[in-house]
Amino acid sequence: MPFPARSLAPVLALLTALLAAADEPLDVARGIGDHLVATARRDGDAIYWQQYEGGPANTGEENRQLAVSLYSGLSGTGYFFLNLHAVTGEKTYLDTARGIGLRLEKLSSPAPKGGLQFEGKCEHRGRIVPDGDGAGLYSGNAGIGLFLMHLSIATGDERFRKLAVGAFERILKEGTRDKDGMRWVYEMADIIGGEAGVGLALLEMHRLTKNDAYRAAAEDTAKWLLSKAQRDKSGTRWETYGCLDPNFSHGTAGIAFFLTALNAGEGRKAGTEAAAWIESVAEKGNDGIFWKMYAGKVPEGRSNGTMHSWCHGAPGTVGLYLLLQRTTGKAGYGEVAKKSGVGLARELGVTAGKPAFANPTWCCGAAGCLDAFTSLYQATKDAAFLDDANAVAAAMLAELRTEGKIRFYAQYDDEDSQAKKFPYTPTGFMVGNAGVGFAFLRLSAVTNGKADKLILFPDHPFSVPAR
């Protein structure tokens, strides 16, 4: 069934404004990268940032929010610089990524059961907590190790490969294997910090190293996830954090993504069954579909709203259907993805020419939406999705601070919220400038025929080879 025509006049007006400002997406990505380079702290050849930089350059309380994870810290920022170098060829960006690797080396130490651990800190809901602890993809060793592995490939420096192998040695040593499969101490199951994310990282390490121990561990991880699945005639799903969440970061879509990427046996079947269940609980309207945070019973004290974000909404969940379409060749999955894109554009106000977002970030804001529209365009070659992507990019650009050719996303802490005296700029990937910059970089790469140069996280739908 064809989708209703969408008025492109408001979108094109925003696109014209973007082009008139001479800010091709690659220029914006460079500007954000240059801002991060300018605000970096240096310890010899090692490079790092606080989780939030602000006020006069490189001042403030030291060693307060020095994150290392893929989510908030050095590893995610390092991925951005590896990609900036891959697309532009500029040595400064590779040198910055290398400096991040040297900082991670300094923060590494032997783990109690073997392998390496990395010490960091981050702010979480007003408290300073450990960062990089455990096995998780976005929270721990899996994401840190993958960055170091890709850094080793980009630089040819064997020390980073040894660090990566050490990070994954800890993961293998600390996993529990029994008749149900393999899991880790927290048993969270999800993409962010749980088994699904660790499984994806193990698959990526197997692809990069050809070490079959990583593939075997990924298969055992899938076995454990399958043992925890709820399955009936409506499909397959998982209860995570005490609720049924259909979406990507903490819910069924992310787990199904890993099982689909594994592409083996019962996991392959469970991935398609999960997609059927996720589609069955979608909200339908505005010529498309979208998802609320919870399906079924809502946890006590929470409301069941709609977040149009990578973490809890269509921008992340659409990735599962794009992956299924790419790996199975079945057009029906692509149709679900397109419907979610149409619904997202309507819900966000993109087609009305007034896109609205909570913030510009990847996890919870506009960058994740921008990447979803970029992926939909890459998968379908439908120009309407490219127009959506450009409209979101224009709205994001309007929210970025401008200092010469430098661009960056800034926020203010509670004490400065009235006077707005000192902007605090988040530096990491999922909730900071590295992810904002990467969203612009990928839009540029896809539209200029350079998408194959990008190094994507293993939970991205275009990170897995097509059928």
Coordinates of C-alpha atoms in Angstrom, one line a residue:
M1 CA 0.0 0.0 0.0
P2 CA 1.6 3.3 -1.0
F3 CA 2.3 5.9 1.6
P4 CA 0.3 9.2 1.5
A5 CA 2.2 12.0 -0.2
R6 CA 4.1 14.3 2.2
S7 CA 4.3 18.0 1.7
L8 CA 8.0 18.8 1.1
A9 CA 7.8 22.6 1.0
P10 CA 8.6 23.2 4.7
V11 CA 11.4 20.6 4.5
L12 CA 12.9 22.1 1.5
A13 CA 12.8 25.6 3.1
L14 CA 14.8 24.2 6.0
L15 CA 17.2 22.5 3.7
T16 CA 17.7 25.8 1.8
A17 CA 18.5 27.5 5.0
L18 CA 21.0 24.8 5.8
L19 CA 22.7 25.1 2.5
A20 CA 22.6 28.9 2.5
A21 CA 24.6 28.8 5.7
A22 CA 27.3 26.9 3.8
D23 CA 27.2 24.1 6.4
E24 CA 27.4 20.9 4.5
P25 CA 27.0 18.1 7.1
L26 CA 30.7 17.2 6.8
D27 CA 31.6 20.8 7.7
V28 CA 29.5 20.5 10.8
A29 CA 31.1 17.2 11.8
R30 CA 34.5 18.7 11.3
G31 CA 33.5 21.7 13.4
I32 CA 32.4 19.5 16.3
G33 CA 35.6 17.4 16.0
D34 CA 37.7 20.6 16.0
H35 CA 35.9 21.8 19.1
L36 CA 36.7 18.5 20.9
V37 CA 40.4 18.8 19.8
A38 CA 40.5 22.3 21.1
T39 CA 39.0 21.4 24.5
A40 CA 41.0 18.2 25.1
R41 CA 43.1 17.7 28.1
R42 CA 46.6 16.3 27.5
D43 CA 48.8 14.1 29.6
G44 CA 51.9 13.7 27.5
D45 CA 50.7 12.0 24.3
A46 CA 47.5 10.8 26.0
I47 CA 44.3 12.7 25.4
Y48 CA 41.1 12.9 27.5
W49 CA 38.1 15.0 28.5
Q50 CA 35.9 15.4 31.4
Q51 CA 32.4 14.1 30.8
Y52 CA 31.3 17.7 30.7
E53 CA 33.7 20.5 29.8
G54 CA 32.7 24.1 30.5
G55 CA 33.5 27.5 31.8
P56 CA 37.0 28.8 31.0
A57 CA 38.8 26.4 28.8
N58 CA 40.1 23.2 30.5
T59 CA 39.4 24.4 34.1
G60 CA 37.3 23.1 36.8
E61 CA 37.5 20.2 39.3
E62 CA 39.9 17.6 38.0
N63 CA 39.2 13.9 38.0
R64 CA 35.5 14.3 38.6
Q65 CA 33.8 13.0 35.5
L66 CA 36.4 11.2 33.6
A67 CA 34.4 8.6 31.7
V68 CA 35.8 5.8 29.5
S69 CA 32.8 3.9 28.2
L70 CA 31.2 3.8 24.7
Y71 CA 28.2 5.6 26.2
S72 CA 29.6 8.6 28.0
G73 CA 33.4 8.5 27.6
L74 CA 36.6 8.1 25.8
S75 CA 35.8 5.0 23.7
G76 CA 32.7 6.5 22.0
T77 CA 34.6 9.8 21.4
G78 CA 37.4 7.7 19.9
Y79 CA 35.0 6.0 17.5
F80 CA 34.0 9.5 16.2
F81 CA 37.6 10.5 15.6
L82 CA 38.4 7.2 13.8
N83 CA 35.5 7.9 11.5
L84 CA 36.5 11.5 10.9
H85 CA 39.9 10.3 9.9
A86 CA 38.4 7.5 7.7
V87 CA 36.3 10.0 5.8
T88 CA 38.6 13.0 5.6
G89 CA 42.1 11.4 5.8
E90 CA 43.2 14.2 8.2
K91 CA 46.0 13.1 10.5
T92 CA 44.9 15.3 13.4
Y93 CA 41.8 13.1 13.9
L94 CA 43.8 9.9 13.9
D95 CA 46.3 11.3 16.3
T96 CA 43.5 12.3 18.6
A97 CA 42.1 8.8 18.5
R98 CA 45.5 7.4 19.2
G99 CA 45.9 9.8 22.2
I100 CA 42.6 8.4 23.5
G101 CA 44.0 4.9 23.2
L102 CA 47.1 5.9 25.2
R103 CA 44.9 7.3 27.9
L104 CA 42.9 4.1 28.1
E105 CA 46.2 2.2 28.3
K106 CA 47.1 4.3 31.4
L107 CA 43.7 3.5 32.9
S108 CA 44.0 -0.2 32.4
S109 CA 45.0 -2.7 35.1
P110 CA 44.8 -6.5 35.5
A111 CA 41.3 -7.8 36.3
P112 CA 41.0 -10.2 39.3
K113 CA 40.0 -13.2 37.1
G114 CA 42.3 -12.4 34.2
G115 CA 42.4 -9.9 31.3
L116 CA 42.2 -6.1 31.7
Q117 CA 39.8 -3.7 33.4
F118 CA 39.5 0.1 32.8
E119 CA 38.9 2.7 35.5
G120 CA 36.6 5.7 34.9
K121 CA 34.0 7.8 36.5
C122 CA 30.8 9.5 35.2
E123 CA 27.9 11.5 36.4
H124 CA 24.6 9.5 36.6
R125 CA 21.5 11.1 37.9
G126 CA 23.4 13.6 40.0
R127 CA 25.9 11.1 41.5
I128 CA 29.4 10.3 40.4
V129 CA 29.6 6.5 39.8
P130 CA 32.2 4.1 38.3
D131 CA 32.2 4.0 34.5
G132 CA 33.6 1.3 32.2
D133 CA 33.0 -1.4 34.9
G134 CA 31.9 -4.9 33.8
A135 CA 31.4 -6.5 30.4
G136 CA 28.7 -4.3 28.7
L137 CA 28.8 -2.9 25.2
Y138 CA 27.9 0.7 26.1
S139 CA 28.9 0.5 29.8
G140 CA 32.1 -1.6 29.9
N141 CA 34.8 -3.7 28.4
A142 CA 33.0 -4.8 25.3
G143 CA 32.7 -1.3 23.9
I144 CA 36.2 -0.2 25.1
G145 CA 37.8 -3.3 23.6
L146 CA 36.1 -2.8 20.2
F147 CA 37.3 0.8 20.0
L148 CA 40.9 -0.4 20.8
M149 CA 40.7 -3.1 18.2
H150 CA 39.6 -0.7 15.5
L151 CA 42.3 1.7 16.7
S152 CA 44.9 -1.0 16.3
I153 CA 43.7 -1.6 12.7
A154 CA 43.7 2.1 11.8
T155 CA 47.2 2.8 13.3
G156 CA 48.9 -0.5 12.9
D157 CA 50.0 -0.3 16.5
E158 CA 50.1 -3.7 18.1
R159 CA 49.8 -2.3 21.7
F160 CA 46.2 -1.4 21.1
R161 CA 45.4 -4.9 19.8
K162 CA 46.9 -6.4 23.0
L163 CA 44.7 -4.0 25.1
A164 CA 41.6 -5.1 23.1
V165 CA 42.4 -8.7 23.5
G166 CA 42.9 -8.1 27.2
A167 CA 39.5 -6.4 27.5
F168 CA 37.8 -9.4 25.9
E169 CA 39.9 -11.9 27.9
R170 CA 38.2 -10.4 31.0
I171 CA 34.8 -10.8 29.4
L172 CA 35.4 -14.5 28.7
K173 CA 36.9 -15.1 32.1
E174 CA 34.1 -13.4 34.0
G175 CA 31.2 -15.0 32.1
T176 CA 29.3 -17.8 33.7
R177 CA 28.7 -20.9 31.5
D178 CA 26.2 -23.7 32.4
K179 CA 23.4 -25.6 30.8
D180 CA 21.4 -22.4 30.1
G181 CA 24.3 -20.8 28.3
M182 CA 26.5 -17.8 29.1
R183 CA 25.8 -14.7 31.0
W184 CA 27.4 -12.1 33.2
V185 CA 26.9 -11.0 36.8
Y186 CA 24.2 -8.4 36.2
E187 CA 22.1 -10.6 33.9
M188 CA 20.4 -7.6 32.3
A189 CA 19.9 -9.1 28.8
D190 CA 19.8 -5.7 27.0
I191 CA 22.0 -3.9 24.5
I192 CA 23.3 -1.2 26.8
G193 CA 24.9 -3.2 29.6
G194 CA 23.7 -6.7 29.2
E195 CA 24.1 -10.0 27.3
A196 CA 22.7 -8.8 23.9
G197 CA 25.3 -6.0 23.7
V198 CA 28.1 -8.3 24.8
G199 CA 27.0 -10.9 22.3
L200 CA 27.2 -8.4 19.5
A201 CA 30.7 -7.3 20.6
L202 CA 31.8 -10.9 20.6
L203 CA 30.5 -11.4 17.1
E204 CA 32.5 -8.3 16.0
M205 CA 35.7 -9.5 17.6
H206 CA 35.2 -12.8 15.8
R207 CA 34.8 -11.0 12.5
L208 CA 38.0 -8.9 13.1
T209 CA 40.2 -11.6 14.6
K210 CA 38.8 -14.9 13.2
N211 CA 39.2 -16.4 16.8
D212 CA 36.4 -18.9 17.1
A213 CA 36.3 -18.6 20.9
Y214 CA 34.5 -15.3 20.4
R215 CA 31.8 -16.8 18.1
A216 CA 31.4 -19.8 20.5
A217 CA 30.8 -17.4 23.4
A218 CA 28.3 -15.4 21.4
E219 CA 26.4 -18.6 20.6
D220 CA 26.3 -19.5 24.3
T221 CA 25.1 -16.0 25.1
A222 CA 22.2 -16.4 22.6
K223 CA 21.4 -19.8 24.3
W224 CA 21.0 -18.0 27.7
L225 CA 18.8 -15.3 26.2
L226 CA 16.6 -17.9 24.5
S227 CA 16.2 -19.6 27.9
K228 CA 14.8 -16.4 29.3
A229 CA 12.4 -15.6 26.4
Q230 CA 8.6 -15.5 26.8
R231 CA 7.1 -17.2 23.7
D232 CA 3.4 -17.7 22.7
K233 CA 1.3 -17.2 19.6
S234 CA 1.8 -13.4 19.7
G235 CA 5.6 -13.9 19.3
T236 CA 8.7 -13.7 21.4
R237 CA 9.7 -11.1 23.9
W238 CA 11.8 -10.6 27.0
E239 CA 11.0 -9.0 30.3
T240 CA 13.8 -6.6 31.2
Y241 CA 14.0 -4.4 34.3
G242 CA 10.7 -5.8 35.4
C243 CA 8.7 -4.8 32.4
L244 CA 8.0 -5.5 28.7
D245 CA 9.8 -2.9 26.7
P246 CA 9.5 -3.3 22.9
N247 CA 12.2 -0.8 22.1
F248 CA 16.0 -1.0 21.4
S249 CA 18.3 0.1 24.2
H250 CA 16.7 -1.9 27.1
G251 CA 14.1 -4.0 25.4
T252 CA 13.1 -6.8 23.0
A253 CA 14.2 -5.0 19.8
G254 CA 17.8 -4.9 20.9
I255 CA 17.9 -8.5 22.0
A256 CA 16.2 -9.6 18.7
F257 CA 18.8 -7.6 16.8
F258 CA 21.7 -9.6 18.4
L259 CA 19.9 -12.9 17.7
T260 CA 19.3 -11.8 14.1
A261 CA 22.9 -10.7 13.6
L262 CA 24.1 -14.1 15.0
N263 CA 22.0 -15.7 12.2
A264 CA 22.0 -19.2 13.5
G265 CA 19.5 -21.8 14.5
E266 CA 16.9 -21.0 17.1
G267 CA 18.1 -17.5 17.5
R268 CA 17.2 -16.7 13.9
K269 CA 13.7 -17.9 14.4
A270 CA 13.4 -16.0 17.7
G271 CA 14.5 -12.8 16.0
T272 CA 11.7 -13.0 13.5
E273 CA 9.2 -14.0 16.2
A274 CA 10.3 -11.0 18.3
A275 CA 9.8 -8.7 15.3
A276 CA 6.3 -10.0 14.9
W277 CA 5.5 -9.2 18.6
I278 CA 7.1 -5.8 18.4
E279 CA 5.0 -4.9 15.4
S280 CA 1.8 -6.2 17.1
V281 CA 2.3 -3.7 20.0
A282 CA 3.0 -0.7 17.8
E283 CA 0.8 2.4 18.0
K284 CA -0.8 3.1 14.7
G285 CA -1.7 6.6 13.5
N286 CA -0.5 9.6 11.5
D287 CA 0.0 7.4 8.5
G288 CA 2.7 5.4 10.2
I289 CA 3.6 3.4 13.3
F290 CA 5.6 4.1 16.5
W291 CA 6.1 2.6 19.9
K292 CA 5.5 3.6 23.5
M293 CA 8.0 2.9 26.2
Y294 CA 6.1 -0.1 27.6
A295 CA 3.9 -2.9 26.3
G296 CA 1.4 -4.3 28.8
K297 CA 1.7 -3.4 32.5
V298 CA 3.4 -0.1 33.2
P299 CA 5.9 -0.2 36.1
E300 CA 4.7 1.4 39.3
G301 CA 5.4 5.2 39.4
R302 CA 6.0 5.5 35.7
S303 CA 3.9 6.8 32.8
N304 CA 3.7 5.1 29.4
G305 CA 4.7 8.0 27.1
T306 CA 6.2 8.0 23.7
M307 CA 9.9 8.9 23.3
H308 CA 10.9 9.5 19.7
S309 CA 14.5 8.5 20.4
W310 CA 17.1 5.8 19.8
C311 CA 16.7 4.4 23.3
H312 CA 12.9 4.1 23.6
G313 CA 11.3 4.7 20.3
A314 CA 11.2 4.2 16.5
P315 CA 14.7 5.6 15.7
G316 CA 16.3 2.6 17.5
T317 CA 13.7 0.0 16.8
V318 CA 13.6 0.7 13.1
G319 CA 17.2 -0.7 13.0
L320 CA 15.9 -4.2 13.8
Y321 CA 13.5 -4.2 10.8
L322 CA 16.2 -2.8 8.5
L323 CA 18.6 -5.5 9.6
L324 CA 15.9 -8.2 9.0
Q325 CA 15.2 -6.8 5.6
R326 CA 18.9 -6.8 4.7
T327 CA 19.6 -10.3 6.1
T328 CA 16.4 -12.1 4.9
G329 CA 15.6 -10.2 1.8
K330 CA 12.0 -10.1 2.8
A331 CA 10.3 -6.8 1.8
G332 CA 7.8 -6.9 4.6
Y333 CA 10.4 -6.0 7.1
G334 CA 11.4 -3.0 5.0
E335 CA 7.7 -1.9 4.9
V336 CA 7.6 -1.9 8.7
A337 CA 10.8 0.2 8.8
K338 CA 9.3 2.7 6.3
K339 CA 6.0 3.0 8.2
S340 CA 8.0 3.7 11.4
G341 CA 9.9 6.4 9.5
V342 CA 6.7 8.0 8.2
G343 CA 5.2 7.9 11.7
L344 CA 8.4 9.4 13.2
A345 CA 8.4 12.3 10.7
R346 CA 4.8 13.1 11.5
E347 CA 5.2 12.7 15.2
L348 CA 8.3 14.9 15.3
G349 CA 6.7 17.6 13.2
V350 CA 9.3 17.2 10.5
T351 CA 6.8 17.2 7.7
A352 CA 5.1 20.3 9.2
G353 CA 8.4 22.1 9.0
K354 CA 8.8 22.5 12.8
P355 CA 10.8 19.5 14.0
A356 CA 11.0 19.5 17.8
F357 CA 13.5 17.4 20.0
A358 CA 14.4 17.1 23.6
N359 CA 18.1 17.8 22.7
P360 CA 20.5 17.2 19.9
T361 CA 22.0 13.9 21.3
W362 CA 22.1 10.4 19.8
C363 CA 20.5 8.4 22.7
C364 CA 17.6 10.6 23.6
G365 CA 17.4 13.3 21.0
A366 CA 17.8 14.5 17.4
A367 CA 21.0 12.8 16.4
G368 CA 19.4 9.3 16.8
C369 CA 16.5 10.5 14.6
L370 CA 18.8 11.9 12.0
D371 CA 20.6 8.6 11.8
A372 CA 17.4 6.7 11.5
F373 CA 16.3 8.8 8.5
T374 CA 19.8 8.5 7.0
S375 CA 19.5 4.7 7.3
L376 CA 16.0 4.7 5.8
Y377 CA 17.3 6.7 2.9
Q378 CA 20.3 4.4 2.5
A379 CA 18.1 1.3 2.5
T380 CA 15.2 2.6 0.3
K381 CA 16.7 5.4 -1.8
D382 CA 13.4 7.2 -1.1
A383 CA 14.2 10.9 -1.4
A384 CA 11.5 11.8 1.1
F385 CA 13.6 10.2 3.9
L386 CA 16.7 12.2 2.8
D387 CA 14.6 15.3 3.0
D388 CA 13.5 14.3 6.5
A389 CA 17.2 13.8 7.4
N390 CA 18.2 17.2 6.0
A391 CA 15.3 18.8 7.9
V392 CA 16.4 17.3 11.2
A393 CA 20.0 18.3 10.5
A394 CA 18.9 21.9 9.9
A395 CA 17.0 21.9 13.2
M396 CA 20.0 20.5 15.0
L397 CA 22.3 23.0 13.4
A398 CA 20.1 25.9 14.7
E399 CA 20.6 24.6 18.2
L400 CA 24.4 24.3 18.1
R401 CA 26.7 27.0 19.4
T402 CA 28.9 28.7 16.7
E403 CA 32.4 30.1 17.3
G404 CA 34.0 30.7 13.9
K405 CA 34.0 27.3 12.1
I406 CA 33.6 25.4 15.3
R407 CA 30.2 24.0 16.2
F408 CA 29.2 22.3 19.5
Y409 CA 26.2 21.4 21.5
A410 CA 26.2 23.1 24.9
Q411 CA 24.0 22.8 28.0
Y412 CA 24.0 24.5 31.4
D413 CA 24.2 23.1 34.9
D414 CA 21.6 23.9 37.5
E415 CA 23.6 26.8 39.1
D416 CA 24.0 28.5 35.7
S417 CA 20.6 27.8 34.3
Q418 CA 19.4 31.3 34.9
A419 CA 22.4 33.4 34.2
K420 CA 23.6 31.0 31.5
K421 CA 27.1 32.2 32.1
F422 CA 29.2 29.1 31.3
P423 CA 28.1 26.5 28.8
Y424 CA 28.8 22.9 29.7
T425 CA 29.5 20.8 26.7
P426 CA 29.0 17.0 27.0
T427 CA 31.9 15.2 25.2
G428 CA 30.8 11.6 24.8
F429 CA 29.0 9.7 22.0
M430 CA 25.5 8.8 23.2
V431 CA 24.7 12.0 25.1
G432 CA 27.3 14.4 23.8
N433 CA 29.1 16.1 21.0
A434 CA 30.8 13.0 19.6
G435 CA 27.5 11.4 18.7
V436 CA 26.1 14.7 17.4
G437 CA 29.1 15.0 15.1
F438 CA 28.9 11.4 13.9
A439 CA 25.2 11.8 12.9
F440 CA 26.3 14.7 10.6
L441 CA 29.3 12.7 9.4
R442 CA 27.2 9.7 8.5
L443 CA 24.7 11.8 6.6
S444 CA 27.5 13.3 4.6
A445 CA 29.1 9.9 4.0
V446 CA 25.9 8.2 2.8
T447 CA 25.0 11.0 0.5
N448 CA 28.5 11.3 -1.0
G449 CA 29.2 7.7 -1.6
K450 CA 31.5 7.2 1.3
A451 CA 29.3 5.0 3.6
D452 CA 31.7 2.1 3.2
K453 CA 34.5 4.0 5.0
L454 CA 32.6 4.2 8.3
I455 CA 33.3 2.1 11.3
L456 CA 29.9 1.5 12.9
F457 CA 28.9 0.2 16.3
P458 CA 27.9 -3.5 16.1
D459 CA 24.3 -2.7 16.9
H460 CA 23.9 -0.5 13.8
P461 CA 21.8 -2.1 11.0
F462 CA 24.4 -1.3 8.4
S463 CA 27.2 -2.9 10.5
V464 CA 26.0 -6.4 9.5
P465 CA 26.7 -7.7 6.0
A466 CA 23.6 -7.9 3.8
R467 CA 22.3 -11.3 2.6

